[in-house]
XYZ file of C-alpha atoms in Angstrom:
335
model
C 59.455 107.921 123.503
C 60.071 111.389 122.104
C 61.440 112.577 125.463
C 63.732 109.557 125.694
C 64.989 110.183 122.186
C 65.641 113.859 122.995
C 67.594 113.007 126.164
C 69.672 110.435 124.292
C 70.404 112.945 121.519
C 71.552 115.602 123.989
C 73.788 113.103 125.818
C 75.387 111.921 122.564
C 75.974 115.534 121.454
C 77.659 116.320 124.767
C 79.953 113.314 124.435
C 80.864 114.224 120.869
C 81.552 117.822 121.853
C 83.859 116.739 124.672
C 84.689 118.789 127.764
C 84.755 122.570 127.515
C 88.202 123.996 126.897
C 89.933 125.254 130.024
C 90.348 129.009 130.410
C 94.052 129.905 130.417
C 95.452 132.987 132.149
C 98.972 134.164 131.352
C 100.284 136.009 134.403
C 103.657 137.623 135.088
C 105.209 138.339 138.490
C 108.510 140.060 139.221
C 109.303 137.547 141.964
C 111.676 134.655 141.432
C 110.119 131.232 142.087
C 112.588 130.473 144.907
C 111.646 133.566 146.961
C 108.969 133.387 149.650
C 106.601 135.454 147.504
C 107.359 133.353 144.450
C 106.426 130.182 146.336
C 103.202 131.799 147.558
C 102.363 132.778 143.978
C 102.867 129.147 143.022
C 100.386 128.117 145.717
C 97.880 130.624 144.299
C 98.223 128.963 140.894
C 97.628 125.538 142.419
C 94.613 126.795 144.403
C 92.908 128.275 141.329
C 93.544 125.211 139.181
C 92.418 122.803 141.909
C 89.298 124.706 142.981
C 88.240 125.082 139.355
C 88.744 121.375 138.678
C 91.124 122.313 135.889
C 88.602 124.702 134.320
C 91.120 127.531 134.825
C 94.761 126.988 133.928
C 97.439 129.537 134.832
C 100.716 129.987 133.011
C 102.868 131.925 135.498
C 105.942 133.776 134.263
C 108.357 134.436 137.132
C 111.213 136.954 137.426
C 109.617 139.248 134.799
C 110.662 136.765 132.110
C 108.347 138.113 129.376
C 108.704 141.875 129.776
C 110.323 144.174 132.344
C 108.457 144.550 135.631
C 107.352 148.094 134.850
C 105.978 146.934 131.464
C 103.823 144.107 132.856
C 100.687 146.226 133.254
C 100.753 147.372 129.612
C 101.575 143.855 128.405
C 98.418 142.603 130.120
C 96.264 145.516 128.950
C 97.431 144.970 125.352
C 97.017 141.188 125.257
C 100.631 140.003 125.447
C 99.735 138.716 128.904
C 96.342 138.421 130.598
C 97.153 139.551 134.125
C 99.760 141.585 135.987
C 101.017 140.321 139.355
C 103.529 143.090 140.123
C 102.257 146.294 141.718
C 100.452 149.534 140.974
C 103.390 151.742 141.981
C 105.096 150.871 138.682
C 102.337 152.792 136.869
C 102.693 156.239 138.427
C 103.817 157.571 135.044
C 100.309 156.921 133.750
C 98.590 158.581 136.673
C 100.084 159.634 140.028
C 97.013 158.040 141.650
C 98.632 154.629 141.154
C 101.067 155.543 143.935
C 98.230 155.311 146.432
C 97.186 151.825 145.397
C 100.763 150.610 144.955
C 102.888 151.898 147.827
C 101.183 154.137 150.363
C 104.437 155.305 151.902
C 104.279 156.545 155.471
C 100.695 155.328 155.821
C 99.591 152.125 157.517
C 101.533 150.179 160.129
C 100.384 146.660 159.258
C 99.061 144.722 156.243
C 95.751 144.225 158.071
C 95.174 147.992 158.283
C 95.958 148.371 154.578
C 93.629 145.520 153.603
C 90.970 147.093 155.806
C 91.044 150.259 153.692
C 90.698 148.230 150.465
C 87.700 146.266 151.708
C 86.006 149.196 153.451
C 85.381 151.578 150.592
C 88.814 151.821 149.002
C 88.302 149.115 146.388
C 85.732 151.079 144.386
C 88.002 154.112 143.972
C 91.011 151.931 143.161
C 89.184 149.764 140.622
C 87.799 152.838 138.847
C 91.390 153.930 138.258
C 92.370 150.543 136.807
C 89.287 150.444 134.578
C 90.476 153.584 132.781
C 93.332 151.504 131.368
C 91.274 148.419 130.413
C 92.359 146.646 133.589
C 90.468 145.135 136.508
C 91.875 145.162 140.042
C 91.283 141.700 141.499
C 93.087 142.006 144.822
C 96.224 142.669 146.846
C 98.872 140.595 148.575
C 100.765 142.664 151.132
C 103.837 141.181 152.830
C 104.370 143.972 155.335
C 106.962 146.645 155.829
C 109.990 146.538 153.548
C 113.595 146.580 154.722
C 116.265 148.700 153.087
C 119.557 146.892 152.456
C 122.890 148.697 152.456
C 126.634 148.303 152.275
C 126.977 150.918 155.026
C 125.012 151.752 158.201
C 121.548 153.329 157.809
C 120.658 153.828 161.453
C 118.663 157.040 160.968
C 117.886 159.931 158.613
C 121.407 161.342 158.959
C 122.822 158.234 157.278
C 120.738 158.849 154.165
C 122.896 161.758 153.038
C 124.424 160.864 149.654
C 123.262 157.242 150.051
C 122.879 155.908 146.507
C 120.202 153.235 146.424
C 117.793 151.428 144.129
C 114.340 152.921 144.379
C 111.108 152.060 142.618
C 109.691 154.943 140.564
C 107.269 157.432 142.034
C 106.810 159.157 145.342
C 109.675 157.384 147.094
C 112.299 159.084 144.953
C 111.021 162.516 146.033
C 110.817 161.696 149.736
C 114.300 160.202 149.948
C 115.886 162.878 147.757
C 114.423 165.472 150.129
C 116.069 163.588 153.014
C 119.460 163.759 151.241
C 119.668 160.344 149.563
C 120.359 159.651 145.882
C 117.643 157.287 144.625
C 118.286 155.424 141.367
C 115.261 153.956 139.590
C 116.008 150.524 138.134
C 114.201 147.280 137.429
C 113.741 144.802 140.269
C 115.738 142.177 138.372
C 118.825 144.442 138.127
C 119.346 144.976 141.864
C 121.787 142.136 142.620
C 124.169 143.040 139.802
C 124.029 146.752 140.638
C 124.966 146.022 144.268
C 127.647 143.543 143.244
C 129.320 146.047 140.924
C 128.999 149.005 143.299
C 126.683 151.017 141.067
C 124.509 151.493 144.146
C 125.221 151.430 147.904
C 121.934 149.821 148.814
C 118.447 148.935 147.718
C 114.820 149.221 148.570
C 113.846 145.846 147.157
C 111.411 143.917 149.339
C 110.804 142.514 152.803
C 113.697 141.011 154.754
C 112.917 137.374 153.880
C 112.571 138.146 150.169
C 115.849 140.075 150.282
C 117.522 136.969 151.682
C 116.034 134.979 148.802
C 117.495 137.477 146.360
C 120.944 136.970 147.895
C 121.363 140.621 148.871
C 123.009 139.857 152.222
C 125.717 137.889 150.513
C 126.793 141.312 149.267
C 125.819 143.875 151.933
C 125.751 143.681 155.723
C 123.267 146.341 156.854
C 119.477 146.556 156.758
C 116.585 148.407 158.382
C 114.378 146.132 160.471
C 111.573 146.273 161.439
C 110.774 148.304 158.337
C 108.819 151.531 158.360
C 109.138 153.384 155.086
C 107.317 151.272 152.528
C 104.635 148.575 152.468
C 103.822 147.859 148.821
C 100.526 146.389 147.764
C 101.425 143.811 145.157
C 98.342 143.326 143.046
C 96.594 140.944 140.733
C 95.150 142.987 137.903
C 93.700 141.453 134.743
C 92.734 142.832 131.357
C 89.144 143.911 131.802
C 87.684 142.199 128.728
C 89.466 138.977 129.702
C 88.106 139.204 133.244
C 84.613 139.988 132.015
C 84.714 136.936 129.713
C 85.117 134.612 132.694
C 82.074 133.043 134.295
C 80.838 134.234 137.680
C 82.096 130.974 139.144
C 85.573 131.411 137.653
C 85.815 134.989 138.896
C 84.688 133.938 142.375
C 87.319 131.180 142.471
C 90.104 133.587 141.530
C 88.890 136.183 144.036
C 88.760 133.550 146.799
C 92.245 132.267 145.949
C 93.505 135.852 145.926
C 92.116 136.547 149.381
C 93.761 133.344 150.626
C 97.022 134.525 149.072
C 96.649 137.860 150.878
C 96.036 136.143 154.213
C 98.862 133.642 153.785
C 101.276 136.344 152.616
C 100.819 138.458 155.738
C 101.025 135.434 158.048
C 103.972 133.842 156.266
C 106.072 136.988 156.274
C 105.410 137.698 159.932
C 107.188 134.416 160.618
C 109.665 134.476 157.715
C 110.923 137.988 158.405
C 111.536 137.243 162.086
C 113.335 134.019 161.230
C 115.421 135.826 158.626
C 116.303 138.558 161.124
C 117.573 136.022 163.665
C 119.722 134.228 161.079
C 121.121 137.450 159.635
C 122.195 138.658 163.063
C 124.054 135.366 163.528
C 125.736 135.916 160.156
C 126.986 139.366 161.153
C 124.390 141.513 159.365
C 123.506 144.617 161.389
C 119.784 145.361 161.553
C 118.948 148.998 162.259
C 115.700 149.738 164.116
C 114.931 153.434 163.669
C 113.813 155.310 166.756
C 110.172 156.416 167.159
C 111.304 160.010 166.595
C 113.080 159.157 163.342
C 110.097 157.106 162.150
C 107.749 159.975 162.947
C 109.952 162.377 161.005
C 109.799 160.109 157.968
C 106.023 159.682 158.172
C 105.505 163.426 158.458
C 107.668 164.025 155.383
C 105.871 161.280 153.451
C 102.354 162.494 154.235
C 103.339 166.052 153.365
C 104.474 164.746 149.978
C 101.101 162.984 149.569
C 99.365 166.331 149.362
C 101.612 167.515 146.549
C 100.838 164.355 144.615
C 97.146 164.677 145.348
C 97.083 167.908 143.363
C 98.353 166.191 140.220
C 95.099 164.485 139.152
C 91.506 164.188 140.406
C 92.009 160.425 140.839
C 95.056 161.012 143.066
C 93.118 163.506 145.161
C 90.244 161.064 145.591
C 92.544 158.283 146.763
C 94.596 160.474 149.111
C 91.423 161.831 150.702
C 90.096 158.291 151.070
C 93.285 157.128 152.796
C 93.446 160.164 155.074
C 89.842 159.658 156.158
C 90.483 155.995 156.921
C 93.779 156.670 158.712
C 91.935 159.213 160.824
C 89.236 156.636 161.559
C 91.934 154.215 162.759
C 93.565 156.942 164.872
C 96.797 156.841 162.861
C 96.720 160.522 161.930
C 95.476 163.562 163.812
C 92.401 165.495 162.751
């Protein structure tokens, strides 16, 4: 009788208490919802909410609608948001080491090689860097090599002379300035207007399919494809105390959804970029495929610049050494 009474009491208490409140994550991405990446981010949201049975709700802010793209990391770390879904390369001003978790220029050939570094020893070094800023690296979504868009031909290094283009902050500005270009750092959301008004001649914005989604080829008729210079690792990074407050189950769900997003991103863009290339050629856009010699010249310049950046902080040195060791293991660099 006492046991029956106890069970009844617990059941009544549970009913009165009602279901546990859902955990809500406020996340910002720089991608517009109509782009390929924006749609994939929307699928990530649906996956997390569905797998958690509604226990995790995500409020996604697209097109950097809360703060500028470069400010997303700090907004998450300081509680304005909970998570940052932009990329580590925006944070090189904090520590140059972020370059080597954000955009490892002149490094890997494919997203699979870059993921392989992360999940074969790289994650620990990368996450330690994020933890210093009260952030937790959850994972990457890598869409492959980016394409540069331009109002004039960019068929090789000689065409970079005096080419004024939008560049993300960090290592890229140094590499391209050394090659004779004039990089202009500006927010991702300002690119279309800057091209439209002639402030810049071109842009390093995203992969070919995303660039189509941004409407860039309504304005300019040249692009590099296949890309070679930049393969950003867009990340999901959450405020560490927020992440730690989640249950093991909730964290596992988000991690699983993130790895699905990574897989789907690489697969989707392999198809989307090729489809976009075919359509752009039909529309009169010239796609410039740099020669192996020109690509090699760029990679050599980029990896030389790595070493200068590696000297800036111990964290940068640790990450550069980690990448070089793994690139050597894959046979992508010489001993």
